[in-house]
Amino acid sequence: MKTGINKDQAISNLMDLLAEDGPSGGEGPAADAVKQKLLAAGCKPQWMRHAGLKRLPAGFTVGNLIVKIPGTVKAPRIMFSAHLDTVPLCRGAVPVKIGNRIVPKGKTGLGGDNRASVAAVVTMTQTILKNDLPHPPITLLFTVGEENGLHGAKAFEPSDGGNPVMCFNLDGSGERGGVIGALGAIRWKATVRGKSVHAAVNPEGGVSSAIIAANAIAWLKANGWFGRINKGSCKGTANVGTLQGGEADNQVMDNLLVTGECRSHNPASLKKFSNVWKKAFEKAAHELKNNKGECGSVDFITASDYRSFRLKTGEPVVKRFLKAAPLAGRKAYTEVISAGLDANILNEKGIPTITFDAGNHHAHDLNEYVDIPRYLEACTLATVLASET
Ligand SMILES: [Zn+2]
């Protein structure tokens, strides 16, 4: 089977796509560049559309780009996904090739997260169409808004993509095996209310929301529920992200909003973490009293951001990946990671999804680069996965 990719074309795809703008919410230019390349490769305009804009938060300019390529063999539809957006650090990035790497020219990120993946999916499509490789119906899903909350994946309906039976998601930083599991996360918000009085005239009459939050957080830290949590089967992390409150220096603070997150591979652990945090805040609010015996209160609410997932090694998408990896020069192994991916959402939506990298390193960093040989492997791997029937 002629799965050989055109390396020069693969590299120019990467250079072109790295140069396109596309922060979360403003992925239009990157999506247009992808469409142009796919049209030139022989994709029909009627195979492509943007979908899901109405299901995205306000401020997004385009929805996910979905491309449905008809199959040449009768087999269930498969999908490839890659997010289009890059982090703000990559704005204005100018890619340059130095030896075996592509690096940013100035003081910016590169955007190899995730344009290397987008370019690999484009290269795969060019290859199967140019070389007439037999392939099942294939959906390409280019998601928006991954970096700021997996928004595109959340807005994706499997029926928009023709209900694929499996998905290969390209993403990540550093060399990895096939990612078959990732942790879940919840975000929480604690609204702490105290009692406002003049801080110098009547401090005894006040209930400071700052002290309530401080006592709660200090207790959580002292008891091992802050940062990395390791309590038997209960493992994960928890963090306070923001604190906003108060009005004036001479007023006892009566209003403070604290936000944060908890993460774990285990849904039961996540539930436990949010319970412990909630109770710690409530207890701190109850215990702090003014001279009249009055106390403050806390409203602690949680929202599930994404659930953890774990694919079985016997799952067809995993077997297909493990079989294809050595044909592309990669070691066949799987792993479980500590980060959230579009794959969390796609798995939750019932599409078994494995994730592999396209050679990007140091994502979200001024030292970001793409390793060209590793990127070319990803192009080949995608092509082998797409053309295996
Ligand atoms: Zn990414």
PDB file of N, CA and C in Angstrom, residues 321-361:
ATOM      1  N   PHE A 321      -4.778   1.490  16.591  1.00  0.00           N
ATOM      2  CA  PHE A 321      -3.628   2.363  16.834  1.00  0.00           C
ATOM      3  C   PHE A 321      -2.350   1.548  17.063  1.00  0.00           C
ATOM      4  N   LEU A 322      -2.447   0.515  17.915  1.00  0.00           N
ATOM      5  CA  LEU A 322      -1.259  -0.274  18.267  1.00  0.00           C
ATOM      6  C   LEU A 322      -0.693  -1.019  17.059  1.00  0.00           C
ATOM      7  N   LYS A 323      -1.595  -1.403  16.141  1.00  0.00           N
ATOM      8  CA  LYS A 323      -1.165  -2.101  14.932  1.00  0.00           C
ATOM      9  C   LYS A 323      -0.483  -1.124  13.962  1.00  0.00           C
ATOM     10  N   ALA A 324      -1.018   0.099  13.897  1.00  0.00           N
ATOM     11  CA  ALA A 324      -0.518   1.068  12.915  1.00  0.00           C
ATOM     12  C   ALA A 324       0.782   1.743  13.347  1.00  0.00           C
ATOM     13  N   ALA A 325       0.959   1.959  14.660  1.00  0.00           N
ATOM     14  CA  ALA A 325       2.102   2.751  15.142  1.00  0.00           C
ATOM     15  C   ALA A 325       3.453   2.263  14.606  1.00  0.00           C
ATOM     16  N   PRO A 326       3.764   0.945  14.688  1.00  0.00           N
ATOM     17  CA  PRO A 326       5.085   0.499  14.193  1.00  0.00           C
ATOM     18  C   PRO A 326       5.254   0.730  12.687  1.00  0.00           C
ATOM     19  N   LEU A 327       4.154   0.712  11.930  1.00  0.00           N
ATOM     20  CA  LEU A 327       4.247   0.947  10.489  1.00  0.00           C
ATOM     21  C   LEU A 327       4.655   2.384  10.191  1.00  0.00           C
ATOM     22  N   ALA A 328       4.482   3.257  11.197  1.00  0.00           N
ATOM     23  CA  ALA A 328       4.874   4.653  11.023  1.00  0.00           C
ATOM     24  C   ALA A 328       6.168   4.946  11.774  1.00  0.00           C
ATOM     25  N   GLY A 329       6.803   3.900  12.291  1.00  0.00           N
ATOM     26  CA  GLY A 329       8.078   4.086  12.985  1.00  0.00           C
ATOM     27  C   GLY A 329       7.947   4.460  14.446  1.00  0.00           C
ATOM     28  N   ARG A 330       6.753   4.266  14.987  1.00  0.00           N
ATOM     29  CA  ARG A 330       6.572   4.596  16.401  1.00  0.00           C
ATOM     30  C   ARG A 330       6.408   3.334  17.237  1.00  0.00           C
ATOM     31  N   LYS A 331       6.792   3.432  18.501  1.00  0.00           N
ATOM     32  CA  LYS A 331       6.595   2.314  19.414  1.00  0.00           C
ATOM     33  C   LYS A 331       5.113   2.169  19.714  1.00  0.00           C
ATOM     34  N   ALA A 332       4.655   0.921  19.807  1.00  0.00           N
ATOM     35  CA  ALA A 332       3.239   0.674  20.065  1.00  0.00           C
ATOM     36  C   ALA A 332       3.011   0.568  21.567  1.00  0.00           C
ATOM     37  N   TYR A 333       2.586   1.645  22.188  1.00  0.00           N
ATOM     38  CA  TYR A 333       2.239   1.579  23.615  1.00  0.00           C
ATOM     39  C   TYR A 333       1.186   2.624  23.931  1.00  0.00           C
ATOM     40  N   THR A 334       0.561   2.437  25.081  1.00  0.00           N
ATOM     41  CA  THR A 334      -0.502   3.370  25.473  1.00  0.00           C
ATOM     42  C   THR A 334      -0.141   3.997  26.809  1.00  0.00           C
ATOM     43  N   GLU A 335      -0.804   5.093  27.132  1.00  0.00           N
ATOM     44  CA  GLU A 335      -0.600   5.692  28.451  1.00  0.00           C
ATOM     45  C   GLU A 335      -1.807   6.515  28.903  1.00  0.00           C
ATOM     46  N   VAL A 336      -1.747   6.857  30.183  1.00  0.00           N
ATOM     47  CA  VAL A 336      -2.817   7.634  30.800  1.00  0.00           C
ATOM     48  C   VAL A 336      -2.187   8.938  31.263  1.00  0.00           C
ATOM     49  N   ILE A 337      -2.806  10.064  30.976  1.00  0.00           N
ATOM     50  CA  ILE A 337      -2.167  11.346  31.285  1.00  0.00           C
ATOM     51  C   ILE A 337      -2.980  12.186  32.275  1.00  0.00           C
ATOM     52  N   SER A 338      -2.325  13.230  32.791  1.00  0.00           N
ATOM     53  CA  SER A 338      -2.948  14.115  33.780  1.00  0.00           C
ATOM     54  C   SER A 338      -3.309  15.462  33.174  1.00  0.00           C
ATOM     55  N   ALA A 339      -4.098  15.455  32.133  1.00  0.00           N
ATOM     56  CA  ALA A 339      -4.538  16.720  31.540  1.00  0.00           C
ATOM     57  C   ALA A 339      -5.862  16.462  30.853  1.00  0.00           C
ATOM     58  N   GLY A 340      -6.619  17.501  30.596  1.00  0.00           N
ATOM     59  CA  GLY A 340      -7.891  17.361  29.884  1.00  0.00           C
ATOM     60  C   GLY A 340      -7.683  17.595  28.400  1.00  0.00           C
ATOM     61  N   LEU A 341      -8.394  16.831  27.587  1.00  0.00           N
ATOM     62  CA  LEU A 341      -8.254  16.900  26.134  1.00  0.00           C
ATOM     63  C   LEU A 341      -9.640  16.895  25.498  1.00  0.00           C
ATOM     64  N   ASP A 342      -9.696  17.292  24.225  1.00  0.00           N
ATOM     65  CA  ASP A 342     -10.946  17.101  23.472  1.00  0.00           C
ATOM     66  C   ASP A 342     -11.420  15.646  23.584  1.00  0.00           C
ATOM     67  N   ALA A 343     -10.466  14.719  23.716  1.00  0.00           N
ATOM     68  CA  ALA A 343     -10.807  13.293  23.804  1.00  0.00           C
ATOM     69  C   ALA A 343     -11.686  12.985  25.020  1.00  0.00           C
ATOM     70  N   ASN A 344     -11.518  13.735  26.127  1.00  0.00           N
ATOM     71  CA  ASN A 344     -12.396  13.514  27.289  1.00  0.00           C
ATOM     72  C   ASN A 344     -13.852  13.683  26.870  1.00  0.00           C
ATOM     73  N   ILE A 345     -14.103  14.738  26.113  1.00  0.00           N
ATOM     74  CA  ILE A 345     -15.472  15.072  25.725  1.00  0.00           C
ATOM     75  C   ILE A 345     -15.984  14.097  24.664  1.00  0.00           C
ATOM     76  N   LEU A 346     -15.139  13.780  23.685  1.00  0.00           N
ATOM     77  CA  LEU A 346     -15.575  12.874  22.614  1.00  0.00           C
ATOM     78  C   LEU A 346     -15.883  11.491  23.181  1.00  0.00           C
ATOM     79  N   ASN A 347     -15.046  11.021  24.122  1.00  0.00           N
ATOM     80  CA  ASN A 347     -15.332   9.735  24.769  1.00  0.00           C
ATOM     81  C   ASN A 347     -16.647   9.814  25.550  1.00  0.00           C
ATOM     82  N   GLU A 348     -16.850  10.928  26.240  1.00  0.00           N
ATOM     83  CA  GLU A 348     -18.087  11.117  27.005  1.00  0.00           C
ATOM     84  C   GLU A 348     -19.302  11.095  26.082  1.00  0.00           C
ATOM     85  N   LYS A 349     -19.106  11.578  24.846  1.00  0.00           N
ATOM     86  CA  LYS A 349     -20.203  11.598  23.874  1.00  0.00           C
ATOM     87  C   LYS A 349     -20.367  10.264  23.152  1.00  0.00           C
ATOM     88  N   GLY A 350     -19.588   9.263  23.556  1.00  0.00           N
ATOM     89  CA  GLY A 350     -19.790   7.916  23.020  1.00  0.00           C
ATOM     90  C   GLY A 350     -18.933   7.561  21.820  1.00  0.00           C
ATOM     91  N   ILE A 351     -17.950   8.406  21.483  1.00  0.00           N
ATOM     92  CA  ILE A 351     -17.039   8.070  20.382  1.00  0.00           C
ATOM     93  C   ILE A 351     -15.693   7.679  20.993  1.00  0.00           C
ATOM     94  N   PRO A 352     -15.358   6.364  20.986  1.00  0.00           N
ATOM     95  CA  PRO A 352     -14.071   5.953  21.565  1.00  0.00           C
ATOM     96  C   PRO A 352     -12.941   6.683  20.848  1.00  0.00           C
ATOM     97  N   THR A 353     -12.152   7.434  21.614  1.00  0.00           N
ATOM     98  CA  THR A 353     -11.143   8.332  21.025  1.00  0.00           C
ATOM     99  C   THR A 353      -9.787   8.122  21.674  1.00  0.00           C
ATOM    100  N   ILE A 354      -8.780   7.866  20.848  1.00  0.00           N
ATOM    101  CA  ILE A 354      -7.392   7.757  21.318  1.00  0.00           C
ATOM    102  C   ILE A 354      -6.646   8.996  20.812  1.00  0.00           C
ATOM    103  N   THR A 355      -5.637   9.430  21.570  1.00  0.00           N
ATOM    104  CA  THR A 355      -4.911  10.656  21.191  1.00  0.00           C
ATOM    105  C   THR A 355      -3.438  10.351  20.991  1.00  0.00           C
ATOM    106  N   PHE A 356      -2.853  10.913  19.926  1.00  0.00           N
ATOM    107  CA  PHE A 356      -1.393  10.804  19.781  1.00  0.00           C
ATOM    108  C   PHE A 356      -0.802  12.144  19.367  1.00  0.00           C
ATOM    109  N   ASP A 357       0.515  12.304  19.589  1.00  0.00           N
ATOM    110  CA  ASP A 357       1.158  13.606  19.361  1.00  0.00           C
ATOM    111  C   ASP A 357       1.668  13.735  17.932  1.00  0.00           C
ATOM    112  N   ALA A 358       1.850  15.005  17.520  1.00  0.00           N
ATOM    113  CA  ALA A 358       2.367  15.281  16.174  1.00  0.00           C
ATOM    114  C   ALA A 358       3.736  15.967  16.251  1.00  0.00           C
ATOM    115  N   GLY A 359       4.470  15.680  17.327  1.00  0.00           N
ATOM    116  CA  GLY A 359       5.858  16.163  17.396  1.00  0.00           C
ATOM    117  C   GLY A 359       6.041  17.520  18.022  1.00  0.00           C
ATOM    118  N   ASN A 360       5.006  18.052  18.654  1.00  0.00           N
ATOM    119  CA  ASN A 360       5.161  19.351  19.301  1.00  0.00           C
ATOM    120  C   ASN A 360       5.764  19.189  20.700  1.00  0.00           C
ATOM    121  N   HIS A 361       6.577  20.165  21.089  1.00  0.00           N
ATOM    122  CA  HIS A 361       7.204  20.142  22.411  1.00  0.00           C
ATOM    123  C   HIS A 361       7.049  21.495  23.098  1.00  0.00           C
TER     124      HIS A 361
END
